[in-house]
Tab-separated table of C-alpha atoms and ligand atoms in Angstrom:
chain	number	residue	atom	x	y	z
A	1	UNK	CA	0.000	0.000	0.000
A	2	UNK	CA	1.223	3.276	-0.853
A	3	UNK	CA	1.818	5.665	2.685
A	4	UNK	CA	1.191	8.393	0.389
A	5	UNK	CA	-1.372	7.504	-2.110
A	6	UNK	CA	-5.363	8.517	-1.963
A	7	UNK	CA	-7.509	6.920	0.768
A	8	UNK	CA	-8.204	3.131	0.082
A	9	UNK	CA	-10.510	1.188	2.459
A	10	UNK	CA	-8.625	-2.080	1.537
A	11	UNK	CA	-5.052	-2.312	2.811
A	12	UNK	CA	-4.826	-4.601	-0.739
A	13	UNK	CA	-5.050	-3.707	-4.043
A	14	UNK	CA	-8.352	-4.227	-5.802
A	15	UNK	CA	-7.539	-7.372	-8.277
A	16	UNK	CA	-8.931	-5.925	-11.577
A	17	UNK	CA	-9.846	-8.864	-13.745
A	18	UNK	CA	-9.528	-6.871	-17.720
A	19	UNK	CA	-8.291	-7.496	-21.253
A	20	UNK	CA	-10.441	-4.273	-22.396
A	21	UNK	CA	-9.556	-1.147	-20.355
A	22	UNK	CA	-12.352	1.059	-21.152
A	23	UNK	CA	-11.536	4.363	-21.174
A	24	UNK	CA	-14.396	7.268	-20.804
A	25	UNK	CA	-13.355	9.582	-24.745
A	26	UNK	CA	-12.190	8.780	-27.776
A	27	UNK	CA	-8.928	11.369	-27.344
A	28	UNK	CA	-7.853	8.662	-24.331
A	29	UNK	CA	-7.793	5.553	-26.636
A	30	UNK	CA	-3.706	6.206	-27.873
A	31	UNK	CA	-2.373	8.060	-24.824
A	32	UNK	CA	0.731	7.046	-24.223
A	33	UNK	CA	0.759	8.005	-20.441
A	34	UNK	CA	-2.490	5.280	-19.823
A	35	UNK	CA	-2.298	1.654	-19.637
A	36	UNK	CA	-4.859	1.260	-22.692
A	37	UNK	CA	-4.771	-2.779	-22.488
A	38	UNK	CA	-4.911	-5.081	-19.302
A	39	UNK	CA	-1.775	-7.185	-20.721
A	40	UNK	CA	0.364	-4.787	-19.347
A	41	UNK	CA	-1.411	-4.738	-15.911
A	42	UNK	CA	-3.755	-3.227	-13.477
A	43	UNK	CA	-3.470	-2.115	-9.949
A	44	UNK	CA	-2.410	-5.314	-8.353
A	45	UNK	CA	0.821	-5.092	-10.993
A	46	UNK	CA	1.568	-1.453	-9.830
A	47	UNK	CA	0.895	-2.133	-6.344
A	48	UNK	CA	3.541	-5.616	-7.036
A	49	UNK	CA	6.265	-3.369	-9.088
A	50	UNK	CA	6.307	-0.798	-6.628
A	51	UNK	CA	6.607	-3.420	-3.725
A	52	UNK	CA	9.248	-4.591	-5.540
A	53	UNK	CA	11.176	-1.396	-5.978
A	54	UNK	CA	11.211	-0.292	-2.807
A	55	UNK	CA	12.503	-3.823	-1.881
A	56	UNK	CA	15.144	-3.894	-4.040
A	57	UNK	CA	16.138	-0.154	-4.524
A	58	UNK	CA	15.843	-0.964	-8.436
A	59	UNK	CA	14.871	1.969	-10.951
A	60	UNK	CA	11.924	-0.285	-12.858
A	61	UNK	CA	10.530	-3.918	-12.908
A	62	UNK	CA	9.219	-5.957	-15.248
A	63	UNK	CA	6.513	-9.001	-14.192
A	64	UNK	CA	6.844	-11.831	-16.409
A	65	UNK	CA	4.803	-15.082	-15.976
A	66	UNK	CA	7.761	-17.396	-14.241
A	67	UNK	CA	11.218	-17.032	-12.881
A	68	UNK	CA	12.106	-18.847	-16.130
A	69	UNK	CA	10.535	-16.139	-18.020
A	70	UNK	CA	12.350	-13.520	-15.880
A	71	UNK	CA	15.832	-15.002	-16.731
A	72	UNK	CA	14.848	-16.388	-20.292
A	73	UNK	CA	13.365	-12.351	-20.694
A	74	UNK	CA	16.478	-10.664	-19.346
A	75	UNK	CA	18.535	-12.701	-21.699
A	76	UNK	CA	16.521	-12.069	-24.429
A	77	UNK	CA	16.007	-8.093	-24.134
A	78	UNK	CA	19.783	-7.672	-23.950
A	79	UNK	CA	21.434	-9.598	-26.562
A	80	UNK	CA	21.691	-9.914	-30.252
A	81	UNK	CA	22.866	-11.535	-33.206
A	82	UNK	CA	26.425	-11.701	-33.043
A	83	UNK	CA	26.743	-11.283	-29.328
A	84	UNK	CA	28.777	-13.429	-27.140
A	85	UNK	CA	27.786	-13.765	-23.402
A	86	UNK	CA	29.298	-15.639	-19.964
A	87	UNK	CA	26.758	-17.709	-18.011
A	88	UNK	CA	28.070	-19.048	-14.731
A	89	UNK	CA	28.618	-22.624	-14.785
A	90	UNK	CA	26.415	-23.122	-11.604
A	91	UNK	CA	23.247	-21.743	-13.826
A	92	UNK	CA	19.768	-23.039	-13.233
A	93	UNK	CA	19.653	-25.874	-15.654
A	94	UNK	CA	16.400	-24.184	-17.454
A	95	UNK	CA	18.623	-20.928	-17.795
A	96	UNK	CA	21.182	-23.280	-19.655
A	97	UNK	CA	18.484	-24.786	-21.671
A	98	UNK	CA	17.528	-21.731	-22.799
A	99	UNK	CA	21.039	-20.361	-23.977
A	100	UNK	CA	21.831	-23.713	-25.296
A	101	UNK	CA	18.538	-23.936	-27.624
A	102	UNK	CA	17.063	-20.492	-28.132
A	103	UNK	CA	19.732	-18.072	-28.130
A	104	UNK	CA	21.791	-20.186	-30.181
A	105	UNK	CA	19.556	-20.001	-32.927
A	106	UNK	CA	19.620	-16.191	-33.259
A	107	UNK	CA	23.011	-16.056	-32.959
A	108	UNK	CA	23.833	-15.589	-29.658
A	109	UNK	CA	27.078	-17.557	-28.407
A	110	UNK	CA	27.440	-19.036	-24.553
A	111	UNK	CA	30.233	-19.409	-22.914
A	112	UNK	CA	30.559	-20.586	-19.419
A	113	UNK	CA	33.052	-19.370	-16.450
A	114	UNK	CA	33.960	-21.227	-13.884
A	115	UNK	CA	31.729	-19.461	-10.161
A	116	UNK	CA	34.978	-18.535	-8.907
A	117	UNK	CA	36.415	-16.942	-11.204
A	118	UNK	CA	35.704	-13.923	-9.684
A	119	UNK	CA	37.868	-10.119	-11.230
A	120	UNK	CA	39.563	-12.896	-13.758
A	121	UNK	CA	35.952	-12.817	-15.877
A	122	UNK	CA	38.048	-9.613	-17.371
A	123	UNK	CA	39.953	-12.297	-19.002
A	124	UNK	CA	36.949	-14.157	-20.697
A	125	UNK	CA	35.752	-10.839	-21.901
A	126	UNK	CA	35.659	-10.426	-25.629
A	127	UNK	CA	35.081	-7.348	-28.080
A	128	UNK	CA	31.576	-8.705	-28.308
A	129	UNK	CA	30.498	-10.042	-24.540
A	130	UNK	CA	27.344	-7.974	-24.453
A	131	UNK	CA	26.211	-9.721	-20.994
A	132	UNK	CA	27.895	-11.520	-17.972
A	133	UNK	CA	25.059	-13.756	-15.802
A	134	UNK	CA	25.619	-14.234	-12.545
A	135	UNK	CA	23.689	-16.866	-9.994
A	136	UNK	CA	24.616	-16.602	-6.226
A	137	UNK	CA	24.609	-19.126	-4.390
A	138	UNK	CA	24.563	-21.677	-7.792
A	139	UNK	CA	21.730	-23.579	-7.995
A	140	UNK	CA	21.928	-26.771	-6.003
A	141	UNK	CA	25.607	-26.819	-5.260
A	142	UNK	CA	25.913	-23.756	-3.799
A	143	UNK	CA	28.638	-21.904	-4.475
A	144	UNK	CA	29.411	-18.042	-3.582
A	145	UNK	CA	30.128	-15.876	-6.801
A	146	UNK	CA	32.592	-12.480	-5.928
A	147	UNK	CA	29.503	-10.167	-7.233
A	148	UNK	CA	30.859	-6.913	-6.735
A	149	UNK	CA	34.475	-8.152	-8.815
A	150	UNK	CA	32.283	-9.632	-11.796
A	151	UNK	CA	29.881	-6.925	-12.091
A	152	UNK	CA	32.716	-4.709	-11.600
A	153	UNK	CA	34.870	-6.450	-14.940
A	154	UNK	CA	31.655	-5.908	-17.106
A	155	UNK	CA	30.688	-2.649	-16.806
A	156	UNK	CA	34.489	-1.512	-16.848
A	157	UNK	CA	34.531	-3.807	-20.291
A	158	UNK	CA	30.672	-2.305	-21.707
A	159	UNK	CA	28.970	-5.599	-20.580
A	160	UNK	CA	25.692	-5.606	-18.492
A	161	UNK	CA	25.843	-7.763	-15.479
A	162	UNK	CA	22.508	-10.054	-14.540
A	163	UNK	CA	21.907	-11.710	-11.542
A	164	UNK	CA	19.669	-14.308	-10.537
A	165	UNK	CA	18.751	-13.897	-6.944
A	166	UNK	CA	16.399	-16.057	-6.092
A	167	UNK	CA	18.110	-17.678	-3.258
A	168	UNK	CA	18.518	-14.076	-1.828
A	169	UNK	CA	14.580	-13.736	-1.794
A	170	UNK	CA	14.457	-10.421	-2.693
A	171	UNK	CA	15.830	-9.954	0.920
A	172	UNK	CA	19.557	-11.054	1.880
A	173	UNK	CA	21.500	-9.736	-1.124
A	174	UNK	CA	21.326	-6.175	-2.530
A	175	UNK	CA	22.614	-6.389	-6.727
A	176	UNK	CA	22.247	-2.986	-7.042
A	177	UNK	CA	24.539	-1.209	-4.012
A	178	UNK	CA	27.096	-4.521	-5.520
A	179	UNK	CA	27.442	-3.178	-9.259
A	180	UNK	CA	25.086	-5.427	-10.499
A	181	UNK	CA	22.874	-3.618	-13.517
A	182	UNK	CA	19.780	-6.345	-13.351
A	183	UNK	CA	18.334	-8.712	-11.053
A	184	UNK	CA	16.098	-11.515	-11.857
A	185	UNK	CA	13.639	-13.186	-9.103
A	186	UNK	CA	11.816	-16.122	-9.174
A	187	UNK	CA	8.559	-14.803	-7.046
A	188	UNK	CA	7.477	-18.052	-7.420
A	189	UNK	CA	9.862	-18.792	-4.366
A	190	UNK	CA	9.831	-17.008	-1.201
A	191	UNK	CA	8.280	-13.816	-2.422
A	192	UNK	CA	5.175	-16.088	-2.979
A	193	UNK	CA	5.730	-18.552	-0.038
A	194	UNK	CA	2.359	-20.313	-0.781
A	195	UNK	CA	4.074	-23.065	-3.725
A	196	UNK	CA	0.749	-22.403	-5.512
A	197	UNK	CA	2.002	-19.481	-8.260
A	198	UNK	CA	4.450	-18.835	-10.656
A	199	UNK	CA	5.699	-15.071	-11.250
A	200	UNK	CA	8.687	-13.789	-12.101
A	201	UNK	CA	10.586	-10.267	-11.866
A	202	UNK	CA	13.208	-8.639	-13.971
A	203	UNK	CA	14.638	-5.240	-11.959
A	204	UNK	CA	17.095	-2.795	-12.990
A	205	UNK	CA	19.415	-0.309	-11.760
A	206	UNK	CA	18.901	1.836	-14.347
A	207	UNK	CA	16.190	3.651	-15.731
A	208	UNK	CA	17.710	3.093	-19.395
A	209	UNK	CA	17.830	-0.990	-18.872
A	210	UNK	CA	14.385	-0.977	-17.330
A	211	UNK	CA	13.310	0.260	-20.469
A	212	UNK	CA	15.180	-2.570	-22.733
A	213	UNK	CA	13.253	-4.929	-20.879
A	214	UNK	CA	10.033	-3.873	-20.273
A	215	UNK	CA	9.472	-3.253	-24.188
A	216	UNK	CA	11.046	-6.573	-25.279
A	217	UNK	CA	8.415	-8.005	-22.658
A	218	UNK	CA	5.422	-5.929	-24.405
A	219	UNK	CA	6.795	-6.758	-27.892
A	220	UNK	CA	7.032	-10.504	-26.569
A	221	UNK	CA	3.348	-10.499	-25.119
A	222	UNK	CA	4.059	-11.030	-21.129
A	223	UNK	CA	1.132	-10.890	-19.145
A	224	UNK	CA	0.856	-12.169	-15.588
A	225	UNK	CA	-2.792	-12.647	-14.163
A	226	UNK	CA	-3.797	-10.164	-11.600
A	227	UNK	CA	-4.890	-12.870	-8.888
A	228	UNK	CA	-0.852	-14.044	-8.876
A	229	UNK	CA	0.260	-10.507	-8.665
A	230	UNK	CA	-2.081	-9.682	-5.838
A	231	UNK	CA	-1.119	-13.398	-3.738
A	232	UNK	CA	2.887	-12.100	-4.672
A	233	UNK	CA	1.901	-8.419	-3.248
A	234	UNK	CA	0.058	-9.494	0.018
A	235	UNK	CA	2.565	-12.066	0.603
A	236	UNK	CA	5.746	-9.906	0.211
A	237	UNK	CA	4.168	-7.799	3.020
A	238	UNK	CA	5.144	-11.090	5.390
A	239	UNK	CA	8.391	-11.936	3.715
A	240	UNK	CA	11.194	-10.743	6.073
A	241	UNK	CA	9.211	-12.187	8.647
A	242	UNK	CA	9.002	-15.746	7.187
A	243	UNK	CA	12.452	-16.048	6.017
A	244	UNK	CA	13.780	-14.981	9.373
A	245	UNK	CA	11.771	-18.128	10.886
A	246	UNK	CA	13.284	-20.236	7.252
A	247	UNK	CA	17.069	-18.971	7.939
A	248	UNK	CA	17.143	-19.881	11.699
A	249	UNK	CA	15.421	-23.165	11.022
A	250	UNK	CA	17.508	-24.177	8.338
A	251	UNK	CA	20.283	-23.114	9.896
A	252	UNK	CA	19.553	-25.311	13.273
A	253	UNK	CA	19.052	-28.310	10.707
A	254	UNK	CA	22.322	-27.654	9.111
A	255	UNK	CA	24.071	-27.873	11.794
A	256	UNK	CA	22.944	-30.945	13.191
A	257	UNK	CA	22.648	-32.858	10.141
A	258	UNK	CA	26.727	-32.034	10.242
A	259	UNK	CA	27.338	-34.161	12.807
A	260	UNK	CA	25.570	-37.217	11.244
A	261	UNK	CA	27.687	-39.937	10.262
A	262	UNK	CA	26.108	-40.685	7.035
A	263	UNK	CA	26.570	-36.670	5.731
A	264	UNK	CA	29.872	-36.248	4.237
A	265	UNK	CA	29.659	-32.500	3.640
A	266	UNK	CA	26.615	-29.953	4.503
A	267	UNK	CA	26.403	-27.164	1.915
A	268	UNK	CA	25.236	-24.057	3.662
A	269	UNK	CA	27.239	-20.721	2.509
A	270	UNK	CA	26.322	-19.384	6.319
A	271	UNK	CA	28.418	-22.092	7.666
A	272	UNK	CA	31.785	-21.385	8.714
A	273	UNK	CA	33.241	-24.578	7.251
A	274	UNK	CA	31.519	-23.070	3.290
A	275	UNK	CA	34.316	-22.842	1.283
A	276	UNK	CA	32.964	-19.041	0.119
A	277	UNK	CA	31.637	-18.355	3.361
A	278	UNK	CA	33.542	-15.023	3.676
A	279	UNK	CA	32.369	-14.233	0.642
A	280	UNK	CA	28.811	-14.953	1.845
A	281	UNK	CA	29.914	-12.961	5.180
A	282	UNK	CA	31.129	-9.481	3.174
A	283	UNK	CA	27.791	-9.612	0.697
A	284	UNK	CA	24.705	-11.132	1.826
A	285	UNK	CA	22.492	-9.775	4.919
A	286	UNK	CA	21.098	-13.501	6.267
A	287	UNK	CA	20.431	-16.823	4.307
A	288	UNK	CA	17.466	-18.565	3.323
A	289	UNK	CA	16.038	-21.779	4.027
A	290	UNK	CA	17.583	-23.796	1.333
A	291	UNK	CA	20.760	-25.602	1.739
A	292	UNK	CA	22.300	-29.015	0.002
A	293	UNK	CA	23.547	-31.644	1.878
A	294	UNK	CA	26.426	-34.182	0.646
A	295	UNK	CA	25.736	-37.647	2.069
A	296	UNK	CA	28.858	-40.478	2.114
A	297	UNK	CA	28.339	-42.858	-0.952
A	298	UNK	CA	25.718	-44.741	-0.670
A	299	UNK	CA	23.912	-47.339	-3.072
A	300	UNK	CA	20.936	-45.969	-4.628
A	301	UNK	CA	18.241	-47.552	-2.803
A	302	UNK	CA	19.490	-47.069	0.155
A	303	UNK	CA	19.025	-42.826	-0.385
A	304	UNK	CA	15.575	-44.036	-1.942
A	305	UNK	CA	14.815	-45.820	1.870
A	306	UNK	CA	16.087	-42.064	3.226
A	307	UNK	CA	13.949	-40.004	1.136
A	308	UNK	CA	10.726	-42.221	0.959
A	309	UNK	CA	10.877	-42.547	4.948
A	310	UNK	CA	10.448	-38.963	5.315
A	311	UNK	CA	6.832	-37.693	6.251
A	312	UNK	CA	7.222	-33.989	7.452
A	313	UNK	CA	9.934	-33.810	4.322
A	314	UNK	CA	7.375	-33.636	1.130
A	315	UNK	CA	9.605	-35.006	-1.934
A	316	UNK	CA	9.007	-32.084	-5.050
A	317	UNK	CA	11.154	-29.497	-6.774
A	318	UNK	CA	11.056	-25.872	-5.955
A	319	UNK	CA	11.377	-24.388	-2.785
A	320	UNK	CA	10.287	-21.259	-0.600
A	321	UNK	CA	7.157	-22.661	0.341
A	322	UNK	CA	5.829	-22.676	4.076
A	323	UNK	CA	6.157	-26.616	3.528
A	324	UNK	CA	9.659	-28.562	4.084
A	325	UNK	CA	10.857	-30.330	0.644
A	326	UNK	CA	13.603	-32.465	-0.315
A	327	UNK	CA	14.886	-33.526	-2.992
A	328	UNK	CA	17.711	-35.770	-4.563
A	329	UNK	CA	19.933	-33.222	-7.184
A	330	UNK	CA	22.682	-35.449	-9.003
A	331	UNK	CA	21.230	-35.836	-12.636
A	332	UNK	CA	20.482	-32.153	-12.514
A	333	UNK	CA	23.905	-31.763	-12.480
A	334	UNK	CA	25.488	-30.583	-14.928
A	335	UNK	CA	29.532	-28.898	-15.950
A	336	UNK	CA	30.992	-27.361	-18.884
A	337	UNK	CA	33.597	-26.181	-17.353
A	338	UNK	CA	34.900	-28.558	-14.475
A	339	UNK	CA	33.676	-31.915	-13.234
A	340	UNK	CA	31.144	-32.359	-10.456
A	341	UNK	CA	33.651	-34.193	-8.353
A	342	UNK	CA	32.041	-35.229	-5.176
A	343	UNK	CA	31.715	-38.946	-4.938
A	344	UNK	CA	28.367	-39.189	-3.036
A	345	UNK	CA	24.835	-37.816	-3.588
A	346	UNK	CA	23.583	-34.409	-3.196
A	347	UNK	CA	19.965	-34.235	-1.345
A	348	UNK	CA	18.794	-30.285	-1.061
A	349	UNK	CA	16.780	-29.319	1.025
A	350	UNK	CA	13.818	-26.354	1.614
A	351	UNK	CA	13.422	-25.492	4.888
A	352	UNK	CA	9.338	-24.763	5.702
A	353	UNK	CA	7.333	-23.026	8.434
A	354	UNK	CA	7.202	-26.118	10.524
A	355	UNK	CA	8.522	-26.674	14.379
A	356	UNK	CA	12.468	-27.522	13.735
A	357	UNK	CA	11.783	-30.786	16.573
A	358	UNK	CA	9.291	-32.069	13.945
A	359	UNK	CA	11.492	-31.886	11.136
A	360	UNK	CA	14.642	-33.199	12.943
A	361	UNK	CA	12.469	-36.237	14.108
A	362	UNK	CA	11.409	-36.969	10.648
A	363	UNK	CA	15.103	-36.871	9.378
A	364	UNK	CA	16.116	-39.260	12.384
A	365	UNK	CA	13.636	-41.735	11.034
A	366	UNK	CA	14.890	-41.123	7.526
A	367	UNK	CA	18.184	-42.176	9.085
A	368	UNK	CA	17.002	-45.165	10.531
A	369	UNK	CA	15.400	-46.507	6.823
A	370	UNK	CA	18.602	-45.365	5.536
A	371	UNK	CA	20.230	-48.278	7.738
A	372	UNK	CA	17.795	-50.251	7.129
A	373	UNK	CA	16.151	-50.804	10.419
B	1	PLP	C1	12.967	-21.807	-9.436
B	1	PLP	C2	14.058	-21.000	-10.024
B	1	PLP	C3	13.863	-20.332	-11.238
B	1	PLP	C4	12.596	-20.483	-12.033
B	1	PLP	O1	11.442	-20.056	-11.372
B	1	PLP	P1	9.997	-20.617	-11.825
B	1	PLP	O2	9.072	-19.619	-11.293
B	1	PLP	O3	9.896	-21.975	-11.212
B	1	PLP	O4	10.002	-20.675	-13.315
B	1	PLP	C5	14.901	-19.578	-11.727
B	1	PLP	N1	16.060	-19.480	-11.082
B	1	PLP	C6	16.295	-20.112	-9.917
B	1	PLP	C7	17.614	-19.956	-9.251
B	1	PLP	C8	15.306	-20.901	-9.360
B	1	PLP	O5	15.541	-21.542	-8.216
């Protein structure tokens, strides 16, 4: 709700169901200061973009339909024929897809770095790197990118830096105060918290980028449905709130799935024994509730016994939602640059709303299927 706006007697946006958007004389069909068609969105879209704006200290925002569509629609609005860009090698796998299939075909080239690499991206940088994507932490494994160093080597080399900060929840990283000149969200996540909508956002720092992408999304036809930008609105109002509850949680579970004998390594950047954690330390605010656990090798069915044991623990991809998932990551994996080397498998898992005893007693009895008993 706006502080400043007119009186409303709701404290949430009215959700204005509209393709037509009638307007009242015939001088008001074409102006171009008036949303004139409801694809571009009503008052639960404003009330959403400005939400997210004041969140996220970004100069505009673009909703899109998914978090794929954010990332898929950044990628898309700022490249062309002839471009080459560098995609971390700890991308979502759909953001991969996407480079691998559709931007190839109009001529874009991918090339991924290594999510260490840190200032040395000035090296990969070529006459034509229009963009340099960043993801922090990498999906599933983890790992802590140097933001400010990267987004620092493009925009001293011309390139616009993305990041996708979903992890971050639109809460425990700021892009913008770290050089970076876009930020995509999956709203879908922990903006949402519900696991029942998909929405996406695409924020800039600059007025001039905002721009880029908003009218590649017109030209492309996004839309999002009012209902799932009022749910994303109304539940951004409790999101701090929730992911405090999701960090400490997590971060209880983390630790004392640590000391279990069967876990070989627990992937958590807020843990001191994260290789990045000082990285995680200097940039990000808090963590989230989703962390990746390494168990010791195992035999298949044995992880199967873990996993189908689990009763608090729903089994599903995603994550962000008030209810705890896991879910086994290996052949998601997937390298360009360097070899997933760890020998055993990788379980992540999302960290709900529910009482921390409850979850660690359904984990003990995932344990004890594990052994068998
Ligand atoms: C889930 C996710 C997306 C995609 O979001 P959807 O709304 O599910 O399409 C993109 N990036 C990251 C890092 C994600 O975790």
């Amino acid at each position: 709700m706006s502080p400043k706006g007119p009186f409303r007697r709701t404290a949430n946006p009215p959700v204005e169901r509209a393709s037509t958007v009638l307007v009242e004389r015939a001088e008001d069909l074409y102006r171009p200061d008036r949303v004139n068609y409801g694809r571009a969105g009503l008052a639960a879209h404003d009330e959403l973009r400005a939400a997210v704006l004041a969140r996220t200290g970004g100069a505009g925002c673009t909703l899109v339909s998914s978090g794929l569509a954010a990332c898929t629609t950044a990628l898309a609005a700022l490249t062309k024929a002839g471009d080459h860009i560098l995609v971390t090698d700890s991308v979502y796998i759909p953001t991969r897809r996407f480079c691998e299939q559709t931007l190839k075909r109009f001529g874009v080239e991918t090339a991924y770095y290594e999510p260490h690499v840190g200032a040395g991206i000035a090296e990969q940088i070529r006459p034509n790197t229009a963009l340099v994507y960043l993801e922090s932490p990498g999906s599933l494994t983890l790992e802590i990118q140097d933001v400010p160093a990267v987004a620092a080597a493009a925009r001293a080399a011309g390139a616009v830096s993305v990041i996708d900060d979903t992890w971050a929840g639109m809460s425990r990283l700021r892009p913008f105060a770290l050089g970076v000149d876009v930020a995509v969200h999956a709203a879908t996540k922990y903006p949402s918290g519900g696991s029942d909508v998909f929405l996406g956002t695409v924020t800039s720092a600059s007025a001039e980028l905002a721009a880029r992408i908003e009218t590649h999304a017109r030209c492309a036809g996004a839309s999002v449905s009012p209902d799932d930008a009022y749910v994303v609105a109304r539940s951004l109002h409790s999101l701090d709130a929730r992911l405090d509850r999701h960090e400490a949680s997590a971060r209880a579970i983390a630790d004392w799935l640590a000391d279990r004998p069967e876990i070989a390594r627990v992937l958590h950047p807020a843990r001191e024994d994260h290789p990045d954690h000082a990285l995680w330390l200097r940039d990000f605010t808090g963590a989230t509730g989703l962390f990746t656990v390494l168990f010791k090798p195992l035999p298949e069915a044995r992880l199967y016994a873990f996993l189908d044991a689990l009763e608090v623990f729903a089994l599903g991809f995603s994550f962000g939602g008030f209810e705890s998932l896991a879910l086994w990551c290996d052949p998601q994996i997937t390298r360009n640059h360097a070899e997933w080397k760890e020998q055993g498998p990788l379980v992540r898992f999302s960290i709900g709303l529910e009482p921390v005893e409850a979850l660690i007693a359904d984990l003990e009895h995932g344990f004890a299927a594990l052994a068998g008993s």
